[in-house]
Amino acid sequence: MSDSVESSNVIKIPVDRLALGMFVTAIDRQQNKVDIRNPGQIKHRDAIVKLKKNNIAVVWVDVDRSSDTCGLKKGDRANAPANPLARKATVTRDGQQAQAKKLLAEAKGLIKKVMSETFEGKPIEVGQFEDVADKMIESVMDDADAFKCISALRTKDAYLLEHSINVAFLLVTFGKHLGLDRELLKQMAVGGILHDIGKIKVDNEVLHKPGRLTPEEFEHMKLHQVYAAEIMRETEGLSQVSKDVCLMHHEKLDGKGYPHGLTEDQIPQHGRMSCIVDIFDALTATRCYKEAMSPAAAFKILLSLTPFHLDQKLVYEFIRCVGIYPVGSLVQLSDERVGIVWDSKGRDALHPIVKCFYSIKHKRYTEVTMVDLHKSELNIERGISPGTLEVDPTPFY
């Protein structure tokens, strides 16, 4: 840490607003400025967690000695949008998809590492998940469609990893749709990433069984929430929202869920949201024992689970948020061509841009064509699941 004299441009900042790169010179204790022994830039989120743990609510930050990217410099403020949730994409769709693919790989690697460490009894470091959550939020704000297309490329073998990431992504997307603030989105994303952490202690034969579970096996599977609760208790710096998302995604409004049999009044909005996105993502994923459903078919099941299991109003909002034909999903057009829903910004659900690549009628690949249904006489006949297609759509994403 630097011991040089601080500049005159020092301001007080609540700990909740601290960001990586800010140069902390002192803490505010009982409304008195107390210099710290090792002033310096915040390099890791664990430092912020430690301040909160020590009941420090306000700190003193030297703006001039903070990094150029932490958001305090005048140039940053001048160039920043007034509403951070309304950022405009500054790179191409291909660039955004490359970034989304990189983020997905980073998140999968992190979850795999943490699951291994947790299995060995090591504590979870929340800060690393908050970093991934921040990047996920940025991706959704810049171009959610890019992440949707990348997350559609799912594999049977990596279901647990990809499901956790997709649940987090869907929670952020859904939360943005509902107008929730950024800090809440981040806490929900962290909970989504960790929501199946308890499955590391479930017997592998049960976890990966290619068929319906017996009643005894299902009872064993349900223990993953008990294991998750134990892991949550040993995790420092994890918000209550993140814990709720993790521990409530199998609860039901009528009290017949698990692990605690919570009723409608006991499940907050973010807990109800986690129930919806967990089921939707599981239904639309290919598993070792089933093919993926189309989003439209999954929506029907979600609606059938209201109002006793799922919150009906939130389910309708989720369908509006995702769309009947979500970006990244496969559809069949009225001329029997198959394509990927590629862009839906500023459009109604029935008239997206579709990237066509295959003909069911002629059973062959076609020239890759972008079809704008606003400008075409064609229409979407139906949504289709990848498993019903005779060819692999992966190269066209």
Coordinates of N, CA, C and O in Angstrom, one line a residue, residues 50-186:
K50 N -15.3 -7.6 4.3 CA -14.7 -7.5 5.6 C -15.1 -6.2 6.3 O -15.4 -6.1 7.5
L51 N -15.2 -5.1 5.5 CA -15.6 -3.8 6.1 C -17.0 -3.9 6.7 O -17.3 -3.4 7.8
K52 N -17.9 -4.5 5.9 CA -19.3 -4.7 6.3 C -19.4 -5.6 7.6 O -20.1 -5.3 8.5
K53 N -18.6 -6.6 7.6 CA -18.5 -7.5 8.7 C -18.1 -6.8 10.0 O -18.6 -7.1 11.1
N54 N -17.2 -5.8 9.9 CA -16.8 -5.0 11.0 C -17.6 -3.8 11.3 O -17.3 -2.9 12.0
N55 N -18.9 -3.8 10.7 CA -19.9 -2.8 10.9 C -19.4 -1.4 10.5 O -19.8 -0.4 11.2
I56 N -18.6 -1.3 9.5 CA -18.2 0.0 8.9 C -19.2 0.3 7.9 O -19.3 -0.4 6.9
A57 N -19.9 1.4 8.0 CA -20.9 1.8 7.1 C -20.4 2.9 6.1 O -20.9 3.0 5.0
V58 N -19.4 3.7 6.5 CA -18.9 4.8 5.6 C -17.4 4.8 5.6 O -16.8 4.5 6.6
V59 N -16.8 5.1 4.4 CA -15.4 5.2 4.3 C -15.0 6.5 3.6 O -15.8 7.1 3.0
W60 N -13.7 6.9 3.7 CA -13.2 8.0 3.0 C -12.4 7.5 1.8 O -11.5 6.7 2.0
V61 N -12.7 8.1 0.6 CA -12.0 7.6 -0.6 C -11.3 8.8 -1.3 O -11.9 9.9 -1.4
D62 N -10.1 8.6 -1.7 CA -9.3 9.6 -2.4 C -9.6 9.4 -3.9 O -9.2 8.4 -4.5
V63 N -10.3 10.3 -4.5 CA -10.7 10.2 -5.9 C -9.5 10.2 -6.8 O -9.5 9.4 -7.8
D64 N -8.6 11.1 -6.6 CA -7.4 11.2 -7.5 C -6.6 10.0 -7.5 O -5.9 9.7 -8.6
R65 N -6.5 9.2 -6.4 CA -5.7 8.0 -6.4 C -6.5 6.8 -6.7 O -5.9 5.7 -6.6
S66 N -7.8 6.9 -7.0 CA -8.6 5.8 -7.4 C -8.3 5.5 -8.8 O -7.9 6.3 -9.6
S67 N -8.7 4.3 -9.3 CA -8.5 3.9 -10.7 C -9.4 4.6 -11.6 O -10.4 5.1 -11.2
D68 N -9.0 4.7 -12.9 CA -9.8 5.5 -13.8 C -11.1 4.8 -14.2 O -12.0 5.4 -14.8
T69 N -11.2 3.5 -13.8 CA -12.4 2.7 -14.2 C -13.4 2.4 -13.1 O -14.3 1.7 -13.2
C70 N -13.1 3.0 -11.9 CA -14.0 2.7 -10.8 C -15.3 3.6 -10.7 O -16.1 3.3 -9.9
G71 N -15.4 4.6 -11.6 CA -16.6 5.3 -11.7 C -16.6 6.7 -11.0 O -17.6 7.4 -11.0
L72 N -15.4 7.0 -10.4 CA -15.4 8.3 -9.6 C -14.8 9.5 -10.4 O -15.1 10.6 -10.1
K73 N -14.0 9.2 -11.4 CA -13.4 10.3 -12.2 C -14.4 11.1 -13.0 O -15.4 10.5 -13.5
K74 N -14.1 12.3 -13.1 CA -15.1 13.2 -13.9 C -15.3 12.7 -15.3 O -16.4 12.7 -15.8
G75 N -14.2 12.3 -15.9 CA -14.4 11.8 -17.3 C -15.3 10.6 -17.4 O -16.1 10.5 -18.3
D76 N -15.3 9.7 -16.3 CA -16.2 8.6 -16.3 C -17.6 9.0 -16.1 O -18.5 8.5 -16.8
R77 N -17.8 10.0 -15.2 CA -19.2 10.5 -15.0 C -19.7 11.2 -16.2 O -20.9 11.1 -16.6
A78 N -18.9 11.9 -16.9 CA -19.3 12.7 -18.1 C -19.7 11.7 -19.2 O -20.7 12.0 -20.0
N79 N -19.0 10.6 -19.3 CA -19.3 9.7 -20.4 C -20.3 8.6 -20.0 O -20.8 7.8 -20.9
A80 N -20.7 8.5 -18.7 CA -21.6 7.5 -18.3 C -23.0 7.8 -18.6 O -23.4 9.0 -18.5
P81 N -23.9 6.8 -18.9 CA -25.3 7.1 -19.1 C -25.9 7.5 -17.8 O -25.5 7.0 -16.7
A82 N -27.0 8.3 -17.8 CA -27.6 8.7 -16.6 C -28.2 7.6 -15.9 O -28.3 7.5 -14.7
N83 N -28.7 6.6 -16.6 CA -29.3 5.4 -16.1 C -28.5 4.2 -16.4 O -28.4 3.8 -17.5
P84 N -27.8 3.6 -15.4 CA -26.9 2.5 -15.7 C -27.6 1.3 -16.2 O -27.0 0.4 -16.7
L85 N -28.9 1.2 -16.0 CA -29.7 0.1 -16.5 C -30.2 0.3 -17.9 O -30.9 -0.5 -18.4
A86 N -29.7 1.4 -18.5 CA -30.2 1.7 -19.9 C -29.0 1.9 -20.8 O -29.0 2.7 -21.7
R87 N -27.9 1.1 -20.5 CA -26.7 1.2 -21.3 C -27.0 0.7 -22.8 O -27.7 -0.2 -23.0
K88 N -26.3 1.4 -23.7 CA -26.5 1.0 -25.1 C -25.3 0.1 -25.6 O -24.2 0.4 -25.2
A89 N -25.6 -0.8 -26.4 CA -24.5 -1.7 -26.8 C -23.5 -0.9 -27.7 O -23.9 -0.1 -28.5
T90 N -22.2 -1.1 -27.5 CA -21.2 -0.3 -28.2 C -20.4 -1.2 -29.1 O -19.5 -0.8 -29.8
V91 N -20.7 -2.5 -29.1 CA -20.0 -3.4 -30.0 C -21.0 -4.2 -30.8 O -22.2 -4.2 -30.5
T92 N -20.5 -4.9 -31.8 CA -21.4 -5.7 -32.7 C -22.0 -6.9 -32.0 O -21.5 -7.3 -31.0
R93 N -23.0 -7.5 -32.6 CA -23.6 -8.7 -32.1 C -22.6 -9.8 -32.0 O -22.5 -10.5 -31.0
D94 N -21.7 -9.9 -33.0 CA -20.7 -11.0 -33.0 C -19.8 -10.8 -31.8 O -19.4 -11.7 -31.1
G95 N -19.4 -9.5 -31.6 CA -18.6 -9.2 -30.4 C -19.2 -9.5 -29.1 O -18.6 -10.0 -28.2
Q96 N -20.5 -9.1 -29.0 CA -21.3 -9.4 -27.8 C -21.3 -10.9 -27.5 O -21.2 -11.4 -26.4
Q97 N -21.5 -11.7 -28.6 CA -21.6 -13.2 -28.4 C -20.3 -13.7 -28.0 O -20.2 -14.7 -27.2
A98 N -19.2 -13.2 -28.5 CA -17.9 -13.6 -28.1 C -17.7 -13.3 -26.6 O -17.1 -14.2 -25.9
Q99 N -18.1 -12.2 -26.2 CA -18.0 -11.8 -24.8 C -18.9 -12.7 -23.9 O -18.5 -13.2 -22.8
A100 N -20.1 -13.0 -24.4 CA -21.0 -13.9 -23.7 C -20.4 -15.3 -23.6 O -20.5 -15.9 -22.5
K101 N -19.8 -15.8 -24.6 CA -19.2 -17.1 -24.6 C -18.1 -17.2 -23.6 O -17.9 -18.1 -22.9
K102 N -17.3 -16.1 -23.6 CA -16.2 -16.0 -22.6 C -16.7 -16.0 -21.2 O -16.1 -16.7 -20.3
L103 N -17.8 -15.2 -20.9 CA -18.3 -15.2 -19.6 C -18.9 -16.5 -19.2 O -18.7 -16.9 -18.0
L104 N -19.6 -17.2 -20.1 CA -20.2 -18.5 -19.8 C -19.1 -19.5 -19.4 O -19.2 -20.2 -18.5
A105 N -18.0 -19.5 -20.2 CA -16.8 -20.4 -19.9 C -16.2 -20.0 -18.5 O -15.9 -20.9 -17.7
E106 N -16.1 -18.7 -18.2 CA -15.6 -18.3 -16.9 C -16.5 -18.8 -15.8 O -16.0 -19.3 -14.8
A107 N -17.8 -18.6 -16.0 CA -18.7 -19.0 -14.9 C -18.7 -20.5 -14.7 O -18.7 -21.0 -13.6
K108 N -18.7 -21.2 -15.8 CA -18.7 -22.7 -15.6 C -17.4 -23.2 -14.9 O -17.5 -24.1 -14.1
G109 N -16.3 -22.6 -15.3 CA -15.0 -22.9 -14.6 C -15.0 -22.6 -13.1 O -14.6 -23.4 -12.3
L110 N -15.6 -21.5 -12.8 CA -15.7 -21.1 -11.4 C -16.6 -22.0 -10.6 O -16.2 -22.5 -9.5
I111 N -17.8 -22.3 -11.2 CA -18.7 -23.2 -10.4 C -18.1 -24.6 -10.3 O -18.2 -25.2 -9.2
K112 N -17.4 -25.1 -11.3 CA -16.8 -26.4 -11.2 C -15.7 -26.4 -10.1 O -15.7 -27.3 -9.3
K113 N -14.9 -25.3 -10.1 CA -13.9 -25.2 -9.0 C -14.5 -25.2 -7.6 O -14.0 -25.9 -6.7
V114 N -15.5 -24.3 -7.5 CA -16.1 -24.1 -6.2 C -16.8 -25.4 -5.7 O -16.8 -25.7 -4.5
M115 N -17.5 -26.1 -6.6 CA -18.1 -27.3 -6.2 C -17.1 -28.3 -5.7 O -17.3 -29.0 -4.7
S116 N -16.0 -28.4 -6.4 CA -14.9 -29.3 -6.0 C -14.4 -28.9 -4.6 O -14.2 -29.8 -3.7
E117 N -14.2 -27.6 -4.4 CA -13.7 -27.2 -3.1 C -14.7 -27.4 -2.0 O -14.3 -27.7 -0.9
T118 N -15.9 -27.1 -2.3 CA -17.0 -27.3 -1.3 C -17.1 -28.7 -0.9 O -17.3 -29.1 0.3
F119 N -17.0 -29.6 -1.9 CA -17.0 -31.1 -1.6 C -15.9 -31.5 -0.6 O -16.1 -32.4 0.2
E120 N -14.8 -30.8 -0.7 CA -13.7 -31.0 0.1 C -13.8 -30.3 1.5 O -12.9 -30.4 2.3
G121 N -14.9 -29.5 1.7 CA -15.1 -28.9 2.9 C -14.6 -27.5 3.0 O -14.6 -26.9 4.1
K122 N -14.1 -26.9 1.9 CA -13.5 -25.6 1.9 C -14.7 -24.6 1.9 O -15.7 -24.8 1.2
P123 N -14.5 -23.4 2.5 CA -15.6 -22.4 2.5 C -15.7 -21.7 1.1 O -14.7 -21.6 0.4
I124 N -16.9 -21.2 0.8 CA -17.1 -20.5 -0.4 C -16.7 -19.0 -0.2 O -17.1 -18.4 0.7
E125 N -16.0 -18.5 -1.2 CA -15.7 -17.0 -1.2 C -16.7 -16.3 -2.1 O -16.7 -16.5 -3.3
V126 N -17.5 -15.6 -1.5 CA -18.6 -14.9 -2.2 C -18.2 -13.9 -3.3 O -18.8 -13.8 -4.3
G127 N -17.1 -13.2 -3.0 CA -16.6 -12.2 -3.9 C -16.4 -12.6 -5.3 O -16.8 -11.8 -6.2
Q128 N -15.9 -13.8 -5.5 CA -15.7 -14.3 -6.9 C -17.0 -14.5 -7.7 O -17.1 -14.2 -8.9
F129 N -18.1 -14.8 -7.0 CA -19.4 -15.0 -7.6 C -20.0 -13.6 -7.9 O -20.7 -13.4 -8.9
E130 N -19.7 -12.6 -7.0 CA -20.2 -11.3 -7.2 C -19.6 -10.7 -8.5 O -20.2 -9.9 -9.2
D131 N -18.3 -11.0 -8.7 CA -17.6 -10.5 -9.9 C -18.3 -11.1 -11.2 O -18.6 -10.3 -12.2
V132 N -18.6 -12.4 -11.2 CA -19.3 -13.0 -12.3 C -20.7 -12.4 -12.5 O -21.1 -12.1 -13.6
A133 N -21.4 -12.2 -11.3 CA -22.7 -11.6 -11.4 C -22.7 -10.2 -12.0 O -23.6 -9.9 -12.8
D134 N -21.7 -9.4 -11.6 CA -21.6 -8.1 -12.2 C -21.4 -8.1 -13.7 O -22.0 -7.4 -14.5
K135 N -20.6 -9.1 -14.2 CA -20.3 -9.2 -15.6 C -21.6 -9.7 -16.3 O -21.9 -9.3 -17.5
M136 N -22.3 -10.6 -15.7 CA -23.6 -11.1 -16.2 C -24.6 -9.9 -16.4 O -25.3 -9.8 -17.4
I137 N -24.7 -9.1 -15.4 CA -25.6 -7.9 -15.4 C -25.2 -7.0 -16.6 O -26.1 -6.5 -17.3
E138 N -23.9 -6.7 -16.7 CA -23.4 -5.9 -17.8 C -23.8 -6.5 -19.2 O -24.2 -5.8 -20.1
S139 N -23.7 -7.8 -19.3 CA -24.0 -8.5 -20.5 C -25.5 -8.3 -20.8 O -25.9 -8.1 -22.0
V140 N -26.4 -8.5 -19.8 CA -27.8 -8.3 -20.0 C -28.2 -6.9 -20.4 O -29.0 -6.7 -21.3
M141 N -27.5 -5.9 -19.7 CA -27.8 -4.5 -20.0 C -27.3 -4.1 -21.5 O -28.0 -3.4 -22.1
D142 N -26.2 -4.7 -21.9 CA -25.7 -4.3 -23.2 C -26.4 -5.1 -24.3 O -26.8 -4.4 -25.3
D143 N -26.6 -6.4 -24.2 CA -27.3 -7.1 -25.2 C -27.6 -8.5 -24.7 O -26.9 -9.5 -24.8
A144 N -28.8 -8.6 -24.1 CA -29.3 -9.9 -23.5 C -29.4 -10.9 -24.6 O -29.2 -12.1 -24.3
D145 N -29.7 -10.5 -25.8 CA -29.9 -11.5 -26.9 C -28.6 -12.3 -27.1 O -28.7 -13.5 -27.4
A146 N -27.5 -11.7 -27.0 CA -26.2 -12.4 -27.2 C -26.1 -13.6 -26.2 O -25.7 -14.7 -26.6
F147 N -26.3 -13.3 -25.0 CA -26.2 -14.3 -23.9 C -27.3 -15.4 -24.1 O -27.0 -16.6 -23.9
K148 N -28.5 -15.0 -24.6 CA -29.5 -16.0 -24.8 C -29.1 -17.0 -25.9 O -29.4 -18.2 -25.7
C149 N -28.5 -16.5 -26.9 CA -28.1 -17.4 -28.0 C -27.0 -18.4 -27.5 O -27.0 -19.6 -27.8
I150 N -26.0 -17.8 -26.8 CA -24.9 -18.7 -26.3 C -25.4 -19.7 -25.3 O -25.0 -20.8 -25.3
S151 N -26.3 -19.2 -24.4 CA -26.8 -20.2 -23.4 C -27.7 -21.2 -23.9 O -28.0 -22.2 -23.3
A152 N -28.2 -21.0 -25.2 CA -29.0 -22.1 -25.8 C -28.2 -23.3 -26.3 O -28.7 -24.3 -26.6
L153 N -26.8 -23.1 -26.3 CA -25.9 -24.2 -26.7 C -25.6 -25.0 -25.5 O -24.6 -24.9 -24.8
R154 N -26.5 -26.0 -25.2 CA -26.4 -26.7 -24.0 C -25.9 -28.2 -24.3 O -26.1 -28.7 -25.4
T155 N -25.3 -28.8 -23.3 CA -24.8 -30.1 -23.4 C -25.3 -31.0 -22.3 O -25.5 -30.5 -21.2
K156 N -25.6 -32.2 -22.5 CA -26.1 -33.1 -21.5 C -25.2 -33.3 -20.3 O -25.5 -33.3 -19.2
D157 N -23.9 -33.4 -20.7 CA -22.9 -33.7 -19.7 C -22.6 -32.5 -18.7 O -22.2 -32.7 -17.6
A158 N -22.9 -31.3 -19.1 CA -22.6 -30.1 -18.3 C -23.9 -29.5 -17.7 O -23.9 -28.3 -17.4
Y159 N -25.0 -30.3 -17.6 CA -26.3 -29.8 -17.2 C -26.2 -29.0 -15.9 O -26.7 -27.9 -15.8
L160 N -25.6 -29.6 -14.9 CA -25.6 -28.9 -13.6 C -24.9 -27.5 -13.6 O -25.4 -26.6 -13.0
L161 N -23.8 -27.4 -14.3 CA -23.1 -26.2 -14.5 C -23.9 -25.2 -15.3 O -24.1 -24.0 -14.9
E162 N -24.4 -25.6 -16.4 CA -25.1 -24.7 -17.3 C -26.4 -24.3 -16.7 O -26.9 -23.1 -16.9
H163 N -27.1 -25.2 -16.0 CA -28.4 -24.9 -15.4 C -28.2 -23.8 -14.4 O -29.0 -22.8 -14.3
S164 N -27.2 -23.8 -13.6 CA -26.9 -22.8 -12.5 C -26.7 -21.5 -13.2 O -27.2 -20.4 -12.7
I165 N -25.9 -21.4 -14.2 CA -25.6 -20.2 -14.9 C -26.9 -19.6 -15.6 O -27.2 -18.4 -15.5
N166 N -27.7 -20.5 -16.2 CA -28.9 -20.0 -16.9 C -29.9 -19.5 -15.9 O -30.6 -18.5 -16.2
V167 N -30.0 -20.2 -14.7 CA -31.0 -19.7 -13.7 C -30.6 -18.3 -13.3 O -31.4 -17.4 -13.1
A168 N -29.3 -18.1 -13.1 CA -28.8 -16.7 -12.7 C -29.1 -15.7 -13.8 O -29.6 -14.6 -13.5
F169 N -28.8 -16.1 -15.0 CA -29.1 -15.2 -16.2 C -30.5 -14.9 -16.3 O -30.9 -13.7 -16.5
L170 N -31.4 -15.9 -16.1 CA -32.8 -15.6 -16.3 C -33.3 -14.8 -15.1 O -34.2 -13.9 -15.3
L171 N -32.8 -14.9 -13.9 CA -33.2 -14.1 -12.8 C -32.8 -12.6 -13.0 O -33.6 -11.7 -12.7
V172 N -31.6 -12.4 -13.6 CA -31.2 -11.0 -13.9 C -32.1 -10.4 -15.0 O -32.6 -9.3 -14.9
T173 N -32.4 -11.2 -16.0 CA -33.3 -10.8 -17.1 C -34.7 -10.5 -16.6 O -35.3 -9.4 -17.0
F174 N -35.2 -11.4 -15.8 CA -36.6 -11.2 -15.3 C -36.6 -10.0 -14.3 O -37.5 -9.2 -14.3
G175 N -35.6 -9.9 -13.5 CA -35.5 -8.8 -12.5 C -35.4 -7.5 -13.2 O -36.1 -6.5 -12.8
K176 N -34.7 -7.4 -14.3 CA -34.6 -6.2 -15.1 C -35.9 -5.8 -15.7 O -36.4 -4.7 -15.6
H177 N -36.6 -6.8 -16.2 CA -38.0 -6.6 -16.7 C -38.9 -6.1 -15.7 O -39.8 -5.2 -16.0
L178 N -38.8 -6.5 -14.4 CA -39.6 -6.0 -13.3 C -39.2 -4.7 -12.7 O -39.8 -4.2 -11.9
G179 N -38.0 -4.2 -13.2 CA -37.5 -2.9 -12.7 C -36.8 -2.9 -11.4 O -36.7 -1.9 -10.7
L180 N -36.3 -4.1 -11.0 CA -35.6 -4.2 -9.8 C -34.2 -3.5 -9.9 O -33.6 -3.4 -11.0
D181 N -33.7 -3.0 -8.7 CA -32.4 -2.3 -8.8 C -31.2 -3.2 -8.9 O -31.3 -4.4 -8.7
R182 N -30.1 -2.6 -9.3 CA -29.0 -3.4 -9.7 C -28.4 -4.3 -8.6 O -28.0 -5.4 -8.8
E183 N -28.3 -3.7 -7.4 CA -27.8 -4.5 -6.3 C -28.6 -5.7 -6.0 O -28.1 -6.8 -5.7
L184 N -30.0 -5.6 -6.1 CA -30.8 -6.8 -5.9 C -30.6 -7.8 -7.0 O -30.6 -9.0 -6.8
L185 N -30.4 -7.3 -8.2 CA -30.1 -8.2 -9.4 C -28.9 -9.0 -9.1 O -28.8 -10.2 -9.3
K186 N -27.8 -8.3 -8.5 CA -26.6 -9.0 -8.3 C -26.8 -10.1 -7.2 O -26.3 -11.2 -7.3

